[in-house]
């Protein structure tokens, strides 16, 4: 039996199998229980928790890899974790997952608690039993931790000066219960939360619900400068939404207050009953405080002054909460690993950002630091501390950790320090490309510190914004837009198609399209193909290196152990791939010498990519269409498909070759079109310059290349140390499997020792 769940005050008595009278059914959480929204699931679990005698918090959320939307959420017992003395690591929780229908359903439920419960009156509503909390001495950055807290109501409607947020600013008129105040341009508030509470009360009176819309940040320090509160039916992401245009936007004043600078009252749908809307949105009316204030019970994440939540510029709790533990960890690692590097940004004597990379990561960067991903996905979730990772792609096409950081804030200063520290740690090695978010602070920092590096925007951001924009357009526009952005073969072709699209649909003045065109080199495939990105797909989002096991919501005391456990697991996976590449051989499928050559050099993973291109090359025809001196051009097209064709240019004197598809430039492996031309010219082996060392079996732990270039005398030593150490570990692992292998490994090392003159 699947029970339909409703928000607090709206749980219906359906499917009453026990014969209870209507209104007495109290469904308990169970796998399969459905809700209209994640908020409804939270409200339902809150009501259940109140009945059973515990409180809840919002736990982790998980996002879709395709478009960045929230795919599932966890709601946990308030005693989950160990961040506070009052918490006991309670395992009780529910997890809800979004289904294709748009509904949310419980897919995991842990009922048991590890502490005593304190049941309250069964019929007492949740919001009548919550106690007002006194907030003391709270100072911290609150930009990364949305949570839930009750708003204190002040009867006279004035801003509350008691240190508790004022959530009832709107007055009622006599016995009629009508609100006097309506929003208007120029209306001022002491805080953004006060503005949100006002608009929520107005919405409840009018008969609609409110969602938090876009926010805009300062280019200087990353602080929030304006916010939009919209009708819940804004947009088209859910079947219940109809693209309603009603909204209120507030702008931050120089003195710290907020003022309504834009307002639209008209809706494109019928409004509901005022009291019904008010009941439905009771818990949602506190949601803005969740997003900017955090859970007030935690006592270490919020600064409240005269009823306003204050975000202090470039302040955070990295130093107070994290530095002591991480510093101890760094000291231990440096004693074990001479290549371990860490740096701390200090501002006015306070710890800001922290950066670290162990010796192996730094060595990996020397081989795989040409294309990097800066993963700052903490900004899209409920994380407390901004944990970020630098990730590369190794010779097995696996993600490889290059460095980690805790970032003080989302300002240009923080990212500039981060990138400069990266250069110091990596001996001044600049990446060819970096995949990072579209944030202006990141764009500015990349342009300043990595001037020759191609910055590509994260796919999930682009897809999310495209989805929002395209939802307002018809199918014909969507089709033409996708053809323009995804199928253009040259920059000129893209420009022509883009301008034609804007002219046809009258979108020349559209602000979002104008901005995206200006940044086209960072997201349009035709502009990205000419830069090396190690083949990182332009159609799939990148998986987080640590997944959900380690993130900035991880308790401080558990962070290091989880971090090391996942890192070791990833490195064990890499060692397994190394072992397979050296001990297993792929089957040859042709008699081409080039196939045997590449099987001998490439890792198994990369060889399969090459082999696929080689087999596909037999389906193509090549025609010489131009010749001048040693330069020849070939038109290569697929048999039976006149539309799929590419241009290959080759210099016969030195076998320099390029293709219009730019697969080699983007991925570092020759494409089927070039292979077809080489077959026509009877070139039996691939020129060595087209077999990148980074894709070979010896890429990571073979001979260290170019040790004389860049860095101090200590840098090559650290790289060679890690290379030798990893090779020695392989001897130990293989030699310990049997007595016979032990004797063989021992003799090999003794022989090596005699040649190095350290053993006689």
XYZ file of C-alpha atoms in Angstrom:
760
model
C 0.000 0.000 0.000
C 1.338 3.432 -0.948
C 0.064 6.288 1.198
C -0.090 9.796 -0.258
C 1.568 12.227 2.169
C 0.638 15.881 2.712
C 2.231 18.822 4.555
C 1.705 19.558 8.233
C -1.939 20.217 8.965
C -2.986 18.503 5.725
C -2.262 14.801 6.351
C -5.338 13.000 5.107
C -6.823 9.810 6.484
C -6.743 7.592 3.401
C -6.485 3.846 3.031
C -7.617 3.404 6.626
C -7.076 -0.319 7.012
C -7.489 -0.370 10.794
C -11.025 0.850 10.863
C -10.127 4.093 12.646
C -12.405 7.034 12.292
C -11.593 9.636 9.680
C -8.822 12.023 10.761
C -7.162 9.567 13.145
C -4.872 7.816 10.655
C -1.232 8.633 11.347
C 0.897 7.162 8.545
C 4.468 6.384 9.499
C 7.390 6.739 7.108
C 8.037 3.727 4.921
C 9.783 3.046 1.639
C 7.495 4.003 -1.260
C 5.604 6.761 0.563
C 5.002 9.562 -1.973
C 4.973 13.365 -1.641
C 4.266 16.249 -3.963
C 7.578 17.913 -3.101
C 10.696 17.532 -0.951
C 9.322 20.249 1.358
C 6.190 18.162 1.910
C 8.387 15.195 2.827
C 10.280 17.340 5.321
C 7.033 18.603 6.860
C 5.675 15.062 7.122
C 8.870 13.805 8.791
C 8.782 16.786 11.179
C 5.258 15.876 12.246
C 6.256 12.245 12.716
C 9.373 13.297 14.674
C 7.303 15.504 16.951
C 4.953 12.628 17.675
C 7.823 10.255 18.437
C 9.815 12.772 20.494
C 12.800 13.944 18.457
C 13.735 16.832 16.175
C 15.017 16.770 12.625
C 17.589 18.558 10.504
C 18.114 18.769 6.751
C 20.905 16.421 5.724
C 22.730 15.940 2.458
C 21.254 16.521 -0.964
C 22.354 14.842 -4.180
C 22.271 16.426 -7.623
C 21.710 15.017 -11.088
C 24.891 14.595 -13.146
C 23.064 15.724 -16.275
C 21.477 19.051 -15.320
C 22.526 19.772 -11.715
C 18.960 19.593 -10.364
C 18.315 18.121 -6.905
C 17.633 14.381 -7.291
C 17.358 13.268 -3.655
C 17.421 14.645 -0.099
C 18.081 13.311 3.393
C 16.256 14.478 6.520
C 18.015 13.316 9.671
C 17.574 13.257 13.432
C 18.929 16.459 15.017
C 21.395 14.310 16.978
C 23.021 12.938 13.827
C 26.781 13.535 13.668
C 29.159 14.686 16.391
C 29.763 18.396 15.625
C 28.169 19.429 18.940
C 28.332 17.890 22.398
C 24.569 17.366 22.277
C 24.807 15.076 19.263
C 25.222 11.337 19.558
C 25.748 10.180 15.971
C 22.118 9.057 15.709
C 21.551 7.051 12.489
C 17.804 7.748 12.103
C 16.847 9.379 8.793
C 14.648 9.280 5.717
C 15.849 9.838 2.169
C 13.462 10.952 -0.554
C 14.154 10.650 -4.261
C 12.565 12.562 -7.129
C 10.748 10.343 -9.603
C 10.206 10.913 -13.323
C 6.618 11.933 -12.563
C 7.882 14.867 -10.480
C 6.758 13.245 -7.231
C 9.142 12.489 -4.368
C 9.198 9.081 -2.661
C 11.007 7.615 0.339
C 13.672 5.187 -0.884
C 15.589 4.778 2.409
C 14.254 4.818 5.981
C 16.198 4.218 9.206
C 13.785 4.235 12.129
C 15.947 3.356 15.147
C 17.642 6.007 17.294
C 20.637 5.596 19.621
C 19.274 7.955 22.293
C 16.159 8.372 24.422
C 13.119 9.959 22.795
C 10.911 12.561 24.476
C 7.361 12.219 23.122
C 5.113 15.262 23.321
C 1.358 15.629 23.145
C 0.223 13.634 20.149
C -2.257 16.194 18.892
C -0.069 19.211 19.492
C 1.062 20.794 16.186
C 4.793 20.972 15.642
C 4.982 24.734 15.480
C 3.198 25.064 18.839
C 5.799 22.902 20.578
C 8.991 24.474 19.309
C 10.785 26.681 21.795
C 12.175 30.089 21.047
C 15.940 29.865 20.962
C 18.222 32.523 22.379
C 21.168 33.137 20.102
C 24.453 34.057 21.807
C 27.755 35.269 20.413
C 27.364 33.818 16.956
C 30.002 34.910 14.445
C 30.643 33.118 11.157
C 30.194 33.094 7.420
C 26.757 31.756 6.581
C 26.959 31.616 2.816
C 27.260 27.850 2.515
C 24.852 26.296 4.992
C 21.098 26.409 4.462
C 19.110 24.864 7.328
C 15.807 25.323 9.193
C 14.820 27.533 12.110
C 11.690 29.033 13.546
C 11.004 32.749 13.184
C 10.112 34.632 16.339
C 6.992 36.717 15.956
C 6.805 40.261 17.269
C 3.283 41.477 17.677
C 3.696 45.171 16.940
C 5.262 44.598 13.568
C 8.433 46.544 14.325
C 11.909 45.192 13.663
C 12.924 42.914 16.506
C 15.925 44.054 18.527
C 16.177 41.037 20.782
C 18.650 39.151 18.632
C 15.914 36.923 17.114
C 14.821 37.375 13.512
C 11.536 39.219 13.085
C 9.261 37.054 10.992
C 5.934 38.877 11.511
C 6.301 42.365 10.245
C 2.924 42.591 8.537
C 0.006 43.900 10.560
C -3.561 42.683 10.522
C -6.451 45.105 10.419
C -8.832 44.791 13.337
C -11.152 41.762 13.330
C -11.163 41.318 9.604
C -7.776 39.611 9.574
C -6.704 41.562 6.497
C -3.151 42.748 5.906
C -2.725 46.497 5.665
C 0.619 46.516 3.904
C 1.259 45.694 0.264
C 4.646 45.721 -1.439
C 5.625 48.762 -3.484
C 8.767 50.140 -5.047
C 10.924 51.852 -2.436
C 9.613 49.828 0.541
C 12.523 49.356 2.955
C 13.494 46.526 5.288
C 16.187 46.064 7.909
C 17.163 42.648 6.543
C 16.553 40.306 3.626
C 14.828 37.854 5.968
C 12.414 40.572 7.043
C 11.612 41.303 3.393
C 11.015 37.623 2.759
C 8.716 37.329 5.777
C 6.774 40.369 4.574
C 6.339 39.004 1.044
C 5.326 35.605 2.435
C 2.635 37.178 4.600
C 1.428 39.242 1.622
C 1.356 36.098 -0.554
C -0.595 34.164 2.086
C -3.176 36.937 2.220
C -3.511 37.042 -1.578
C -3.690 33.285 -2.029
C -0.375 32.223 -3.592
C 2.870 30.698 -2.395
C 6.428 32.029 -2.634
C 9.779 30.558 -3.678
C 13.267 32.030 -3.411
C 14.447 33.097 -6.852
C 17.787 34.310 -8.143
C 20.360 36.129 -6.090
C 23.101 38.406 -7.384
C 26.545 38.883 -5.866
C 29.026 41.732 -5.747
C 31.927 41.540 -8.200
C 34.212 42.912 -5.495
C 33.684 40.654 -2.483
C 31.095 38.096 -3.506
C 28.501 39.380 -1.016
C 24.805 39.218 -1.943
C 23.596 42.520 -3.450
C 20.036 41.648 -4.497
C 17.441 38.862 -4.223
C 14.266 37.858 -6.009
C 11.249 36.270 -4.332
C 8.898 34.744 -6.911
C 5.492 33.110 -7.123
C 5.749 29.339 -6.612
C 4.326 28.882 -10.116
C 7.223 30.768 -11.742
C 9.067 28.782 -14.428
C 8.131 25.457 -16.027
C 10.453 22.958 -14.292
C 7.488 21.197 -12.638
C 4.084 20.295 -14.158
C 2.375 22.498 -11.542
C 4.250 25.609 -12.714
C 2.816 27.883 -15.383
C 5.516 30.515 -15.902
C 3.951 33.092 -13.595
C 5.771 36.425 -13.738
C 4.869 37.797 -10.288
C 7.896 38.622 -8.147
C 9.481 41.091 -5.729
C 13.162 42.006 -5.951
C 15.077 43.657 -3.129
C 18.395 45.464 -3.403
C 20.954 46.025 -0.668
C 21.514 49.655 0.317
C 24.887 51.154 1.234
C 23.851 51.476 4.889
C 23.088 47.732 5.076
C 19.302 47.783 4.711
C 17.259 46.453 1.779
C 14.782 48.184 -0.534
C 12.247 46.913 -3.079
C 13.571 48.021 -6.469
C 11.461 45.849 -8.775
C 7.970 44.476 -8.351
C 5.353 42.703 -10.457
C 2.009 41.854 -8.830
C 0.074 40.319 -11.730
C -0.269 36.515 -11.890
C -1.210 34.397 -14.916
C -3.205 31.872 -12.877
C -6.074 31.808 -10.401
C -5.217 32.569 -6.792
C -6.243 30.299 -3.953
C -7.984 30.856 -0.649
C -5.866 33.145 1.550
C -6.073 30.956 4.678
C -5.385 27.799 2.646
C -2.292 29.333 1.127
C -1.169 30.467 4.562
C -1.486 26.969 6.019
C 0.312 25.352 3.121
C 3.216 27.706 3.360
C 3.701 27.908 7.132
C 6.935 25.946 7.121
C 8.008 27.474 3.844
C 7.706 30.918 5.450
C 10.813 30.071 7.436
C 12.715 28.843 4.417
C 14.645 32.026 3.741
C 16.097 31.866 7.210
C 17.145 28.289 6.389
C 19.106 29.451 3.403
C 20.965 32.388 4.888
C 21.005 31.703 8.563
C 21.617 28.055 9.127
C 20.362 25.984 12.020
C 20.374 28.285 15.034
C 20.818 25.342 17.371
C 24.372 24.911 16.112
C 25.504 28.135 17.792
C 28.530 28.572 15.551
C 27.387 29.450 12.063
C 25.390 32.697 12.301
C 25.904 36.274 13.380
C 22.681 38.086 14.240
C 22.532 41.772 15.072
C 19.318 43.711 15.680
C 17.253 41.098 13.895
C 19.479 40.959 10.812
C 21.649 38.108 9.612
C 25.097 39.501 8.953
C 27.652 38.018 6.549
C 31.020 39.409 7.525
C 33.299 40.089 4.605
C 35.986 37.399 4.175
C 35.322 35.795 7.537
C 34.736 32.085 8.088
C 35.211 29.336 10.647
C 37.923 27.440 8.761
C 40.562 28.661 11.191
C 38.618 28.010 14.372
C 37.112 24.642 13.446
C 39.458 23.088 10.923
C 42.960 24.477 11.112
C 44.084 22.794 14.335
C 43.027 19.348 13.122
C 44.356 19.811 9.595
C 47.618 21.313 10.837
C 48.270 18.213 12.937
C 47.470 16.052 9.913
C 49.773 18.136 7.692
C 52.640 17.805 10.163
C 52.277 14.025 10.263
C 52.111 13.805 6.478
C 55.190 15.953 6.003
C 57.145 13.667 8.321
C 56.172 10.692 6.127
C 56.176 12.381 2.724
C 58.927 14.847 1.810
C 56.865 16.012 -1.165
C 53.856 17.044 0.927
C 52.950 20.721 0.409
C 50.460 22.928 2.200
C 49.790 26.658 2.430
C 47.492 28.846 4.523
C 46.110 32.250 3.545
C 46.219 34.627 6.508
C 44.346 37.935 6.576
C 44.714 40.235 9.604
C 45.995 37.327 11.651
C 43.041 35.079 10.756
C 43.157 31.812 8.822
C 41.300 32.194 5.534
C 41.887 29.539 2.847
C 43.920 26.324 3.098
C 45.595 24.441 0.224
C 47.363 21.076 0.310
C 48.771 18.396 -2.022
C 50.786 15.308 -1.171
C 53.878 14.165 -3.034
C 52.039 11.727 -5.227
C 49.468 14.323 -6.275
C 52.268 16.741 -7.172
C 54.008 14.039 -9.171
C 50.702 13.218 -10.911
C 50.387 16.881 -11.789
C 53.732 16.758 -13.576
C 52.222 14.118 -15.884
C 48.488 14.858 -15.848
C 48.244 18.546 -14.911
C 47.654 19.663 -18.499
C 43.852 19.503 -18.164
C 42.378 20.099 -14.698
C 38.950 20.351 -13.127
C 38.277 22.680 -10.201
C 35.343 21.028 -8.443
C 33.513 23.552 -6.251
C 30.242 21.635 -6.102
C 29.963 22.553 -2.404
C 28.268 25.768 -3.575
C 25.271 23.815 -4.879
C 24.568 21.872 -1.708
C 24.039 22.281 2.018
C 27.718 22.315 2.869
C 29.219 24.152 5.829
C 32.788 24.606 4.624
C 33.775 25.123 0.965
C 35.814 21.984 0.268
C 37.193 22.071 -3.281
C 39.371 19.701 -5.284
C 41.711 19.970 -8.262
C 41.282 16.824 -10.337
C 43.057 15.624 -13.473
C 42.672 12.646 -15.828
C 45.312 9.926 -15.639
C 46.573 7.567 -18.370
C 43.712 5.136 -17.642
C 41.100 7.885 -18.101
C 40.473 7.809 -14.345
C 40.103 10.927 -12.200
C 43.318 11.622 -10.272
C 43.564 13.973 -7.299
C 46.013 16.847 -7.801
C 45.241 19.079 -4.800
C 42.582 20.042 -2.247
C 41.525 23.310 -0.657
C 39.164 24.929 1.808
C 38.161 28.247 0.250
C 37.386 31.210 2.502
C 34.689 32.703 0.285
C 33.649 33.098 -3.334
C 35.592 36.294 -3.975
C 38.190 36.990 -6.632
C 40.804 37.385 -3.886
C 40.234 33.836 -2.626
C 40.447 32.238 -6.063
C 43.473 34.351 -7.022
C 45.311 33.163 -3.913
C 44.240 29.593 -4.658
C 45.585 29.612 -8.226
C 48.837 31.330 -7.279
C 49.364 28.752 -4.555
C 48.712 26.019 -7.115
C 51.556 27.388 -9.232
C 53.924 27.414 -6.248
C 53.028 23.842 -5.335
C 53.307 22.552 -8.903
C 56.675 24.156 -9.780
C 55.080 26.846 -11.915
C 53.340 24.410 -14.285
C 50.430 26.135 -16.010
C 47.516 23.957 -17.126
C 46.510 24.063 -20.783
C 42.856 24.016 -19.779
C 40.685 24.250 -16.694
C 37.046 23.298 -16.201
C 35.452 25.441 -13.502
C 32.228 27.250 -12.719
C 31.014 30.294 -14.605
C 31.283 32.564 -11.540
C 32.771 35.949 -12.394
C 35.210 35.690 -9.495
C 36.637 32.468 -10.955
C 36.724 33.918 -14.472
C 38.661 36.953 -13.286
C 41.108 34.886 -11.227
C 41.777 32.469 -14.116
C 42.393 35.368 -16.503
C 44.825 36.966 -14.041
C 46.794 33.924 -12.830
C 46.422 31.518 -15.804
C 46.403 33.976 -18.732
C 47.147 31.317 -21.364
C 44.775 28.692 -19.942
C 41.456 27.952 -21.672
C 38.637 28.228 -19.105
C 35.700 25.949 -19.886
C 32.466 26.360 -17.917
C 31.067 23.464 -15.883
C 28.444 21.594 -17.884
C 25.828 21.416 -15.123
C 25.710 25.203 -14.869
C 25.254 25.658 -18.604
C 22.582 22.949 -18.791
C 20.653 24.352 -15.821
C 20.556 27.853 -17.295
C 19.731 26.545 -20.762
C 16.884 24.479 -19.350
C 15.426 27.489 -17.568
C 15.650 29.670 -20.675
C 14.476 27.074 -23.201
C 11.452 26.246 -21.062
C 10.059 29.620 -22.113
C 10.572 28.951 -25.838
C 8.762 26.752 -28.354
C 10.110 23.500 -29.772
C 11.174 25.076 -33.055
C 13.492 27.481 -31.256
C 14.918 24.681 -29.101
C 15.755 22.630 -32.173
C 17.447 25.532 -33.960
C 19.317 26.517 -30.786
C 20.711 23.006 -30.333
C 21.707 22.766 -34.005
C 23.511 26.101 -33.715
C 25.406 25.332 -30.501
C 26.114 21.621 -30.936
C 26.437 21.017 -34.672
C 28.317 24.069 -35.947
C 31.623 22.906 -37.450
C 33.420 26.260 -37.570
C 33.329 29.524 -35.616
C 32.006 31.372 -38.683
C 29.229 28.824 -39.072
C 28.268 29.283 -35.421
C 28.254 33.095 -35.673
C 26.055 32.999 -38.766
C 23.566 30.563 -37.242
C 23.488 32.442 -33.904
C 22.771 35.815 -35.489
C 20.106 34.288 -37.739
C 18.452 32.702 -34.694
C 18.369 35.975 -32.741
C 17.017 37.925 -35.697
C 14.327 35.344 -36.469
C 12.958 35.295 -32.926
C 13.612 38.942 -32.009
C 16.053 38.132 -29.191
C 18.852 40.577 -29.943
C 18.251 42.390 -26.652
C 17.988 39.266 -24.518
C 20.476 39.735 -21.673
C 21.209 36.042 -21.073
C 21.827 35.259 -24.751
C 24.039 38.341 -25.049
C 26.153 37.245 -22.085
C 26.435 33.666 -23.341
C 27.543 34.842 -26.776
C 30.260 36.988 -25.217
C 31.472 33.899 -23.313
C 31.008 31.475 -26.238
C 34.673 30.388 -26.184
C 34.054 28.854 -22.742
C 31.073 26.623 -23.542
C 30.335 26.206 -27.276
C 31.916 22.920 -28.505
C 33.327 24.377 -31.724
C 35.464 26.781 -29.659
C 36.582 24.075 -27.209
C 37.637 21.334 -29.618
C 40.940 22.996 -30.459
C 42.161 22.852 -26.830
C 43.406 19.779 -24.989
C 40.872 18.671 -22.351
C 42.072 15.047 -22.055
C 38.859 13.998 -23.777
C 36.613 15.105 -20.888
C 33.153 14.908 -22.433
C 31.279 18.070 -23.321
C 27.955 16.226 -22.955
C 28.313 14.660 -19.502
C 28.832 16.197 -16.082
C 32.003 15.291 -14.205
C 31.692 12.974 -11.230
C 33.024 14.289 -7.932
C 36.336 12.637 -6.981
C 35.215 11.933 -3.405
C 31.524 11.470 -4.194
C 29.352 12.032 -1.146
C 31.744 10.335 1.278
C 33.896 13.433 1.812
C 32.533 16.936 1.464
C 32.304 20.070 3.523
C 29.365 18.710 5.492
C 31.526 15.890 6.823
C 32.121 16.288 10.584
C 35.523 17.788 11.318
C 36.651 14.811 13.388
C 35.746 12.368 10.602
C 37.080 14.400 7.698
C 40.701 13.192 7.670
C 39.877 9.491 8.062
C 37.236 9.572 5.326
C 39.492 11.639 3.070
C 42.381 9.177 3.373
C 40.138 6.134 2.985
C 38.581 7.338 -0.284
C 41.914 8.593 -1.603
C 43.556 5.217 -0.939
C 40.666 3.421 -2.609
C 41.028 5.595 -5.716
C 44.757 4.975 -5.815
C 44.231 1.246 -5.387
C 41.927 1.349 -8.426
C 44.713 3.091 -10.322
C 47.252 0.452 -9.277
C 44.898 -2.271 -10.493
C 44.666 -0.562 -13.879
C 48.458 -0.301 -13.981
C 48.774 -3.998 -13.238
C 46.278 -4.929 -15.960
C 47.968 -2.709 -18.543
C 51.367 -4.327 -17.901
C 50.137 -7.909 -17.613
C 47.156 -8.164 -19.973
C 46.954 -7.622 -23.721
C 44.008 -6.541 -25.814
C 43.113 -8.608 -28.896
C 44.280 -7.249 -32.231
C 41.491 -6.896 -34.775
C 43.502 -5.902 -37.840
C 46.908 -6.653 -39.353
C 47.918 -2.997 -39.261
C 51.414 -2.438 -37.760
C 50.027 0.743 -36.186
C 47.603 -1.335 -34.104
C 50.422 -3.504 -32.751
C 52.519 -0.377 -32.091
C 49.755 1.293 -30.074
C 48.908 -1.880 -28.159
C 52.526 -2.012 -27.042
C 52.587 1.636 -25.877
C 49.119 2.712 -24.754
C 47.284 1.681 -21.601
C 44.402 -0.738 -22.189
C 41.804 2.005 -21.839
C 43.400 4.383 -24.332
C 44.274 1.570 -26.731
C 40.578 0.646 -26.946
C 39.796 4.248 -27.944
C 42.486 4.106 -30.654
C 41.334 0.664 -31.814
C 37.762 1.914 -32.201
C 38.949 4.802 -34.388
C 41.093 2.437 -36.439
C 38.191 0.067 -37.111
C 35.893 2.967 -37.977
C 38.440 4.324 -40.472
C 37.634 1.459 -42.865
C 34.130 2.934 -43.303
C 35.535 6.162 -44.764
C 36.759 7.251 -48.193
C 39.562 9.776 -48.741
C 40.068 12.047 -51.762
C 42.965 14.395 -52.383
C 41.446 17.765 -53.271
C 44.425 20.105 -52.952
C 48.207 19.930 -53.386
C 50.810 22.653 -53.160
C 54.416 21.655 -52.588
C 54.501 19.209 -49.674
C 51.067 20.288 -48.370
C 48.120 18.072 -49.293
C 44.456 18.254 -48.329
C 42.112 15.293 -48.273
C 38.346 15.224 -48.082
C 37.363 12.259 -45.905
C 33.723 11.221 -45.860
C 31.780 8.263 -44.565
C 30.622 5.672 -47.073
C 26.966 6.234 -47.900
C 26.786 9.510 -45.957
C 27.693 12.646 -47.909
C 26.928 14.886 -44.911
C 29.584 13.407 -42.608
C 32.858 14.682 -44.003
C 36.048 16.235 -42.658
C 39.151 17.898 -44.039
C 42.598 16.402 -43.328
C 45.724 18.496 -44.022
C 49.079 16.706 -44.251
C 52.650 17.804 -44.896
C 54.336 14.986 -46.790
C 57.873 16.055 -45.858
C 57.527 15.631 -42.074
C 54.111 13.926 -41.719
C 52.593 16.812 -39.771
C 48.870 16.170 -39.972
C 45.657 17.751 -38.673
C 41.920 17.188 -39.074
C 38.975 19.555 -38.977
C 37.297 17.352 -36.329
C 40.192 18.252 -33.947
C 39.950 15.009 -31.990
C 43.721 14.870 -31.499
C 43.839 18.457 -30.228
C 40.952 17.782 -27.797
C 41.723 14.213 -26.662
C 45.282 13.428 -27.730
C 44.408 10.370 -29.846
C 44.401 10.332 -33.662
C 40.972 10.287 -35.272
C 39.587 7.888 -37.866
C 39.916 10.525 -40.611
C 43.678 10.942 -40.146
C 44.147 7.180 -39.829
C 42.355 6.736 -43.156
C 44.689 9.179 -44.875
C 47.756 7.480 -43.361
C 46.479 4.170 -44.736
C 46.097 5.703 -48.194
C 49.699 6.956 -48.002
C 50.879 3.555 -46.676
C 52.268 5.053 -43.468
C 52.537 1.879 -41.419
C 53.282 3.291 -37.941
C 52.024 6.341 -36.069
C 54.605 9.170 -35.908
C 55.915 9.317 -32.328
C 54.759 12.914 -31.770
C 51.151 11.724 -32.122
C 51.480 9.204 -29.293
C 51.272 11.366 -26.192
C 53.442 10.153 -23.323
C 50.598 10.906 -20.877
C 48.514 8.092 -22.430
C 51.235 5.423 -22.321
C 51.683 2.634 -19.798
C 54.858 4.291 -18.509
C 53.260 7.717 -18.141
C 53.194 8.018 -14.368
C 55.912 5.880 -12.880
C 58.397 5.547 -15.680
C 61.412 7.812 -16.212
C 60.747 11.338 -14.961
C 60.916 13.593 -17.980
C 62.180 17.119 -18.159
C 63.476 17.117 -14.565
C 65.884 19.871 -15.444
C 63.115 22.291 -16.391
C 61.252 24.437 -13.844
C 61.220 24.466 -10.065
C 63.998 24.342 -7.493
C 66.501 21.556 -7.084
C 64.165 20.000 -4.526
C 61.294 19.565 -7.008
C 62.902 16.951 -9.319
C 64.117 15.091 -6.243
C 60.565 14.868 -4.876
C 59.242 13.677 -8.245
C 61.929 11.000 -8.591
C 61.384 9.934 -4.984
C 57.702 9.280 -5.609
C 58.392 7.481 -8.875
C 60.915 5.134 -7.223
C 58.758 4.655 -4.132
C 55.745 3.623 -6.174
C 57.818 1.185 -8.244
C 59.263 -0.317 -5.048
C 55.750 -0.740 -3.659
C 54.854 -2.801 -6.711
C 57.831 -5.106 -6.068
C 56.708 -5.510 -2.461
C 53.089 -6.254 -3.418
C 54.009 -8.747 -6.139
C 56.847 -10.365 -4.170
C 54.749 -11.017 -1.084
C 52.194 -13.192 -2.873
C 54.328 -16.364 -2.768
C 57.735 -17.624 -1.667
C 58.856 -18.092 -5.259
C 57.913 -14.513 -6.215
C 59.522 -13.223 -3.029
C 62.859 -14.795 -3.986
C 62.606 -13.395 -7.508
C 61.733 -9.873 -6.326
C 64.483 -9.980 -3.708
C 67.118 -11.050 -6.262
C 66.026 -8.308 -8.663
C 66.343 -5.662 -5.941
C 69.720 -7.035 -4.796
C 70.997 -6.903 -8.367
C 69.746 -3.349 -8.673
C 71.415 -2.497 -5.385
C 74.788 -3.781 -6.613
C 74.520 -1.606 -9.731
C 73.719 1.415 -7.548
C 76.720 0.549 -5.343
C 74.683 0.518 -2.121
C 74.980 -3.241 -1.674
C 77.994 -5.540 -2.209
